[in-house]
Amino acid sequence: MIHTSYYTSQNELLTIHPKPLGRGGEGVVYEVISPPKYKNTVIKVYHSKEQTPAREQKLAYMLANPLYQPSKPTLAWPKALIYKTSDCLDFVGYLMPKISDAIDLTQLCTPYVSDKIDKIWQYKFDRNTLIGLQNRLQVCKNIATAFAQIHQIQRYVFVDIKPENIKVNIEGEITVLDVDSVAVIAQERLLFPAQKASPEYSPAELKTQQLIPSDVMRETWDRFSLSVVFYKVLLGLHPFTGTCHPPFDKLDTYAQKIREGLFPMGQMNKHFRIIPLPHQAFYHLDAQIQYLFKTCFEEGYEKETLRPSAKQWEEAFQTVNVSKPLPALNPQTRKRQFKNSPKHYQQKNNLPAVIKSVLGGAALVAVAMLSTVQLGSYRLPDRPVRILKNPVYQEVISPKELARKYGFVNRFADGVAKVIQKGKYGYINENGDKIIDFKYEWADNFHEGAARVAFNQKFGAIDNQGKTIIPFQYDWIGRFQEGLARVILNGKTAYVNAKHQYLIDFEYDYGGDFENGMAAVRKDGYWGFINTQGTEVIKPTFVEVRNFYQGFAAAREGNQWGFINTRGEWAIAPQYEEVFSFIDGRAMVKQGAKQFEINHGGECIAFCPE
């Protein structure tokens, strides 16, 4: 007989629907039907073996130490403990929000959106269309935002992050489930262990199929899991998918490949015999997104602190500018794979032809960079590449020799590339010579003559001679954009130039990088813009903004989006539930149930509502 009445820890009687909403390995979920104030809630009733005092204590702690959540909760956080009787002596589970009109994120983690769900999902999340890719990036950004808030208080590590534990609605809003399985940490001490972990989403630290209850789980564990989830959402397959050459040919599970660091789109590429075709879209992702994936799965494979944080992912998804969708696979080749061989490399990347083509014009500036970029793509050529520096040829080290000497070599910028040895970063020149010592805990590529680096857990910047130009005193530093970099210290943002002169002191709660002469800044909860002279050209009055493109920036007033001009005036009045930035004079917007494109005048030019 099904029990249909339970009591909350406040001794309130709840009546549940006798038919379960779902079942799992830990318990059964039922909808609450009375009293009315609990209309949009459910209870999770644990199986009898899971109704332990330890679970009750852990949930009580979580109730006493809740996480901040926005008006639309992103976490199915416990709302009350649930007992079988009014004396609250027989613990059975907990009360949580009900998630409606949403699907499992797993539905978006395959090469093609399933035909079994509504066609609107296929339209909105087709990664081979611009709107579909933008929507997927927004979903990833929403996930990153949720976990950035979780990790900020340094108390909870989710451990079992996977698409099955995340719900997403048609608007791209997400809710994280199974929060009762988190690990609870306080002052480097494990208060309550995580109940489970999924090996295919766990980093190499998971040596066996079971968690050791006494392990203190780090937030860096979640960083790896999040990166796997983002890869699946964007590309439709697990990042460690592929068939290897010996001695790795017997590794059949993702967990085994993760433990060996076998990410096929990077330096371990040479160990793969077959790489599934959907991986190729990796090289069509924004360069910053590629960089974060490689940082996690290669540099962060052994050095867990190098894995991108949820906050870094959030910033990347927030600022990425998408102008093209991912390339579509031929329907005839949905399940095809490409062989990873030197012959295939030469056919796909005809370096002699490339060199000949470029030499036909001006002097070849960086052919070596072309081959270096391909280090994570196919087998490397055996022959060294010559760089023409007028008026004579200069022999340089081949990409294959570079890889043999340093392992993964990032792309060259300003004639310099970052490399890692024994967990520390340094820089080499195009001849493969070390020019900056291996002493940094984290490092970025050079951009505008400077590189961001971390030393003694503080961020600063160096020039291409290794000279410190921004001292190591900040909690974060952005890239130099238009001669300025944002620096964050104690939760406040300032902007400095390459001489470490402050354009704007720590006046803002947060700020973005400069783009097209403007940077978005937040003060007292509202957003505005400053220019490269430090002038506040648009006062912080907007709930949310996005960067300027083609003279327009998306801005939100209340719950409605519109577009402002560079004077902060409404060029297109706020009237949309969602908007995307202008590209080539057109922007996708959503109004009610309709999505369509508008021009700079706000006129509908495509997919117009009837």
Short mmCIF file of N, CA and C in Angstrom, two decimals, residues 314-413:
data_model
loop_
_atom_site.label_atom_id
_atom_site.label_comp_id
_atom_site.label_asym_id
_atom_site.label_seq_id
_atom_site.Cartn_x
_atom_site.Cartn_y
_atom_site.Cartn_z
N GLU A 314 31.63 31.01 -17.41
CA GLU A 314 30.53 31.97 -17.50
C GLU A 314 30.97 33.20 -18.30
N GLU A 315 32.15 33.72 -17.98
CA GLU A 315 32.65 34.90 -18.69
C GLU A 315 32.88 34.60 -20.17
N ALA A 316 33.40 33.41 -20.46
CA ALA A 316 33.64 33.05 -21.86
C ALA A 316 32.34 32.97 -22.65
N PHE A 317 31.34 32.31 -22.09
CA PHE A 317 30.06 32.19 -22.79
C PHE A 317 29.35 33.54 -22.89
N GLN A 318 29.60 34.41 -21.92
CA GLN A 318 28.97 35.73 -21.93
C GLN A 318 29.54 36.60 -23.04
N THR A 319 30.84 36.48 -23.30
CA THR A 319 31.51 37.40 -24.22
C THR A 319 31.72 36.84 -25.62
N VAL A 320 31.50 35.53 -25.80
CA VAL A 320 31.77 34.94 -27.12
C VAL A 320 30.87 35.58 -28.18
N ASN A 321 31.47 35.89 -29.31
CA ASN A 321 30.73 36.49 -30.43
C ASN A 321 30.58 35.44 -31.53
N VAL A 322 29.37 34.95 -31.71
CA VAL A 322 29.12 33.89 -32.68
C VAL A 322 28.60 34.50 -33.98
N SER A 323 29.32 34.26 -35.06
CA SER A 323 28.88 34.78 -36.36
C SER A 323 28.52 33.67 -37.33
N LYS A 324 28.90 32.43 -36.99
CA LYS A 324 28.61 31.30 -37.88
C LYS A 324 28.15 30.11 -37.04
N PRO A 325 27.24 29.30 -37.58
CA PRO A 325 26.88 28.06 -36.89
C PRO A 325 27.98 27.02 -37.06
N LEU A 326 27.87 25.91 -36.36
CA LEU A 326 28.80 24.81 -36.57
C LEU A 326 28.46 24.15 -37.91
N PRO A 327 29.45 23.60 -38.58
CA PRO A 327 29.19 23.00 -39.90
C PRO A 327 28.26 21.79 -39.78
N ALA A 328 27.36 21.66 -40.72
CA ALA A 328 26.42 20.54 -40.71
C ALA A 328 27.08 19.29 -41.26
N LEU A 329 26.77 18.16 -40.64
CA LEU A 329 27.23 16.88 -41.15
C LEU A 329 26.28 16.43 -42.25
N ASN A 330 26.81 15.83 -43.27
CA ASN A 330 25.97 15.24 -44.31
C ASN A 330 25.12 14.15 -43.68
N PRO A 331 23.78 14.16 -43.87
CA PRO A 331 22.94 13.12 -43.29
C PRO A 331 23.42 11.71 -43.62
N GLN A 332 24.10 11.56 -44.79
CA GLN A 332 24.59 10.24 -45.16
C GLN A 332 25.78 9.82 -44.30
N THR A 333 26.39 10.78 -43.58
CA THR A 333 27.61 10.47 -42.82
C THR A 333 27.43 10.70 -41.34
N ARG A 334 26.19 10.62 -40.85
CA ARG A 334 25.95 10.89 -39.43
C ARG A 334 26.80 10.03 -38.52
N LYS A 335 27.06 8.80 -38.92
CA LYS A 335 27.80 7.90 -38.06
C LYS A 335 29.21 7.63 -38.59
N ARG A 336 29.63 8.38 -39.59
CA ARG A 336 30.96 8.15 -40.15
C ARG A 336 32.03 8.67 -39.21
N GLN A 337 33.22 8.15 -39.40
CA GLN A 337 34.37 8.57 -38.61
C GLN A 337 35.51 8.85 -39.58
N PHE A 338 36.53 9.57 -39.10
CA PHE A 338 37.67 9.76 -39.98
C PHE A 338 38.88 9.06 -39.39
N LYS A 339 39.67 8.47 -40.28
CA LYS A 339 40.87 7.78 -39.83
C LYS A 339 41.95 8.81 -39.55
N ASN A 340 42.64 8.59 -38.46
CA ASN A 340 43.69 9.51 -38.04
C ASN A 340 45.03 8.97 -38.51
N SER A 341 45.49 9.43 -39.67
CA SER A 341 46.72 8.89 -40.24
C SER A 341 47.51 10.01 -40.91
N PRO A 342 48.81 9.82 -41.11
CA PRO A 342 49.61 10.83 -41.80
C PRO A 342 49.08 11.14 -43.19
N LYS A 343 48.60 10.11 -43.90
CA LYS A 343 48.08 10.33 -45.24
C LYS A 343 46.88 11.26 -45.19
N HIS A 344 46.00 11.02 -44.21
CA HIS A 344 44.82 11.88 -44.08
C HIS A 344 45.24 13.31 -43.76
N TYR A 345 46.24 13.44 -42.93
CA TYR A 345 46.72 14.78 -42.58
C TYR A 345 47.20 15.52 -43.82
N GLN A 346 47.99 14.84 -44.66
CA GLN A 346 48.54 15.50 -45.83
C GLN A 346 47.45 15.87 -46.82
N GLN A 347 46.40 15.02 -46.92
CA GLN A 347 45.31 15.34 -47.83
C GLN A 347 44.51 16.51 -47.31
N LYS A 348 44.29 16.52 -46.01
CA LYS A 348 43.43 17.54 -45.41
C LYS A 348 44.17 18.86 -45.23
N ASN A 349 45.46 18.78 -44.97
CA ASN A 349 46.25 19.96 -44.67
C ASN A 349 47.50 19.95 -45.55
N ASN A 350 47.37 20.34 -46.81
CA ASN A 350 48.46 20.26 -47.76
C ASN A 350 49.42 21.42 -47.49
N LEU A 351 50.34 21.21 -46.55
CA LEU A 351 51.23 22.29 -46.14
C LEU A 351 52.08 22.84 -47.27
N PRO A 352 52.66 21.97 -48.13
CA PRO A 352 53.42 22.55 -49.24
C PRO A 352 52.58 23.49 -50.09
N ALA A 353 51.32 23.10 -50.34
CA ALA A 353 50.44 23.95 -51.14
C ALA A 353 50.14 25.25 -50.40
N VAL A 354 49.92 25.14 -49.09
CA VAL A 354 49.66 26.34 -48.30
C VAL A 354 50.84 27.30 -48.37
N ILE A 355 52.05 26.73 -48.19
CA ILE A 355 53.26 27.56 -48.20
C ILE A 355 53.41 28.24 -49.56
N LYS A 356 53.23 27.43 -50.62
CA LYS A 356 53.37 27.98 -51.98
C LYS A 356 52.38 29.09 -52.21
N SER A 357 51.15 28.89 -51.74
CA SER A 357 50.11 29.90 -51.94
C SER A 357 50.46 31.20 -51.24
N VAL A 358 50.89 31.08 -49.99
CA VAL A 358 51.18 32.29 -49.21
C VAL A 358 52.40 33.00 -49.75
N LEU A 359 53.45 32.21 -50.15
CA LEU A 359 54.66 32.83 -50.67
C LEU A 359 54.42 33.56 -51.98
N GLY A 360 53.31 33.22 -52.64
CA GLY A 360 53.01 33.90 -53.89
C GLY A 360 52.69 35.36 -53.68
N GLY A 361 52.36 35.75 -52.46
CA GLY A 361 52.07 37.14 -52.16
C GLY A 361 53.22 37.76 -51.41
N ALA A 362 52.89 38.36 -50.29
CA ALA A 362 53.92 39.00 -49.46
C ALA A 362 54.73 37.93 -48.75
N ALA A 363 55.71 38.38 -47.95
CA ALA A 363 56.56 37.43 -47.22
C ALA A 363 55.70 36.61 -46.27
N LEU A 364 56.08 35.34 -46.10
CA LEU A 364 55.34 34.45 -45.20
C LEU A 364 55.64 34.84 -43.76
N VAL A 365 54.60 35.26 -43.06
CA VAL A 365 54.81 35.76 -41.70
C VAL A 365 54.91 34.64 -40.69
N ALA A 366 53.99 33.64 -40.78
CA ALA A 366 53.99 32.63 -39.72
C ALA A 366 53.43 31.31 -40.20
N VAL A 367 54.11 30.66 -41.13
CA VAL A 367 53.65 29.35 -41.56
C VAL A 367 53.80 28.34 -40.43
N ALA A 368 54.81 28.54 -39.60
CA ALA A 368 54.99 27.64 -38.45
C ALA A 368 53.77 27.68 -37.56
N MET A 369 53.13 28.85 -37.48
CA MET A 369 51.93 28.94 -36.66
C MET A 369 50.82 28.09 -37.24
N LEU A 370 50.74 28.01 -38.58
CA LEU A 370 49.72 27.18 -39.20
C LEU A 370 49.86 25.74 -38.76
N SER A 371 51.09 25.23 -38.77
CA SER A 371 51.29 23.84 -38.39
C SER A 371 51.12 23.66 -36.90
N THR A 372 51.48 24.66 -36.10
CA THR A 372 51.32 24.55 -34.66
C THR A 372 49.86 24.48 -34.28
N VAL A 373 49.02 25.27 -34.97
CA VAL A 373 47.59 25.23 -34.68
C VAL A 373 47.03 23.83 -34.87
N GLN A 374 47.62 23.08 -35.82
CA GLN A 374 47.11 21.75 -36.13
C GLN A 374 47.61 20.67 -35.17
N LEU A 375 48.41 21.05 -34.15
CA LEU A 375 48.93 20.04 -33.23
C LEU A 375 47.83 19.20 -32.62
N GLY A 376 46.68 19.80 -32.40
CA GLY A 376 45.59 19.04 -31.80
C GLY A 376 44.63 18.47 -32.82
N SER A 377 45.00 18.45 -34.10
CA SER A 377 44.04 18.05 -35.11
C SER A 377 44.34 16.69 -35.74
N TYR A 378 45.50 16.55 -36.35
CA TYR A 378 45.85 15.30 -37.00
C TYR A 378 47.31 14.99 -36.67
N ARG A 379 47.84 13.94 -37.29
CA ARG A 379 49.27 13.66 -37.09
C ARG A 379 50.11 14.82 -37.61
N LEU A 380 51.24 15.02 -36.98
CA LEU A 380 52.10 16.11 -37.38
C LEU A 380 53.00 15.71 -38.55
N PRO A 381 53.34 16.63 -39.42
CA PRO A 381 54.25 16.31 -40.51
C PRO A 381 55.65 16.05 -39.97
N ASP A 382 56.40 15.21 -40.68
CA ASP A 382 57.75 14.88 -40.23
C ASP A 382 58.77 15.95 -40.62
N ARG A 383 58.48 16.69 -41.69
CA ARG A 383 59.45 17.65 -42.17
C ARG A 383 59.32 18.98 -41.45
N PRO A 384 60.46 19.64 -41.17
CA PRO A 384 60.37 20.98 -40.58
C PRO A 384 59.80 21.97 -41.59
N VAL A 385 59.25 23.05 -41.10
CA VAL A 385 58.68 24.09 -41.95
C VAL A 385 59.62 25.28 -41.96
N ARG A 386 59.82 25.86 -43.11
CA ARG A 386 60.67 27.05 -43.19
C ARG A 386 59.82 28.31 -43.08
N ILE A 387 60.34 29.29 -42.39
CA ILE A 387 59.69 30.60 -42.33
C ILE A 387 60.56 31.57 -43.12
N LEU A 388 59.97 32.26 -44.04
CA LEU A 388 60.72 33.21 -44.85
C LEU A 388 60.76 34.56 -44.12
N LYS A 389 61.94 34.96 -43.76
CA LYS A 389 62.12 36.29 -43.17
C LYS A 389 63.07 37.03 -44.12
N ASN A 390 62.50 37.87 -44.96
CA ASN A 390 63.28 38.52 -46.00
C ASN A 390 64.59 39.08 -45.45
N PRO A 391 65.73 38.91 -46.17
CA PRO A 391 65.75 38.34 -47.52
C PRO A 391 66.23 36.89 -47.56
N VAL A 392 66.34 36.19 -46.41
CA VAL A 392 66.88 34.84 -46.42
C VAL A 392 65.93 33.90 -45.71
N TYR A 393 66.11 32.58 -45.95
CA TYR A 393 65.36 31.57 -45.23
C TYR A 393 65.99 31.34 -43.86
N GLN A 394 65.17 30.98 -42.90
CA GLN A 394 65.67 30.62 -41.58
C GLN A 394 65.05 29.29 -41.19
N GLU A 395 65.87 28.33 -40.81
CA GLU A 395 65.37 27.02 -40.43
C GLU A 395 64.84 27.08 -39.00
N VAL A 396 63.68 26.51 -38.78
CA VAL A 396 63.12 26.49 -37.43
C VAL A 396 62.77 25.06 -37.06
N ILE A 397 62.54 24.84 -35.79
CA ILE A 397 62.22 23.52 -35.30
C ILE A 397 60.86 23.07 -35.83
N SER A 398 60.72 21.79 -36.16
CA SER A 398 59.46 21.30 -36.70
C SER A 398 58.43 21.15 -35.59
N PRO A 399 57.13 21.19 -35.94
CA PRO A 399 56.09 20.98 -34.93
C PRO A 399 56.24 19.66 -34.20
N LYS A 400 56.69 18.63 -34.94
CA LYS A 400 56.83 17.32 -34.30
C LYS A 400 57.95 17.35 -33.25
N GLU A 401 59.04 18.04 -33.56
CA GLU A 401 60.14 18.16 -32.58
C GLU A 401 59.69 18.99 -31.37
N LEU A 402 58.91 20.03 -31.64
CA LEU A 402 58.37 20.83 -30.55
C LEU A 402 57.54 19.98 -29.61
N ALA A 403 56.64 19.17 -30.21
CA ALA A 403 55.77 18.33 -29.41
C ALA A 403 56.57 17.31 -28.61
N ARG A 404 57.63 16.77 -29.24
CA ARG A 404 58.46 15.78 -28.54
C ARG A 404 59.20 16.42 -27.37
N LYS A 405 59.61 17.65 -27.54
CA LYS A 405 60.41 18.33 -26.51
C LYS A 405 59.58 18.89 -25.38
N TYR A 406 58.38 19.44 -25.74
CA TYR A 406 57.61 20.16 -24.74
C TYR A 406 56.22 19.57 -24.47
N GLY A 407 55.82 18.56 -25.24
CA GLY A 407 54.44 18.10 -25.11
C GLY A 407 53.53 19.06 -25.85
N PHE A 408 52.41 19.43 -25.23
CA PHE A 408 51.47 20.33 -25.90
C PHE A 408 52.08 21.73 -26.03
N VAL A 409 52.05 22.27 -27.24
CA VAL A 409 52.52 23.62 -27.51
C VAL A 409 51.36 24.44 -28.01
N ASN A 410 51.01 25.50 -27.30
CA ASN A 410 49.90 26.33 -27.72
C ASN A 410 50.32 27.15 -28.93
N ARG A 411 49.38 27.88 -29.48
CA ARG A 411 49.68 28.64 -30.70
C ARG A 411 50.69 29.76 -30.41
N PHE A 412 51.47 30.11 -31.44
CA PHE A 412 52.42 31.21 -31.32
C PHE A 412 51.69 32.54 -31.49
N ALA A 413 52.04 33.49 -30.66
CA ALA A 413 51.52 34.86 -30.76
C ALA A 413 52.67 35.79 -30.46
#
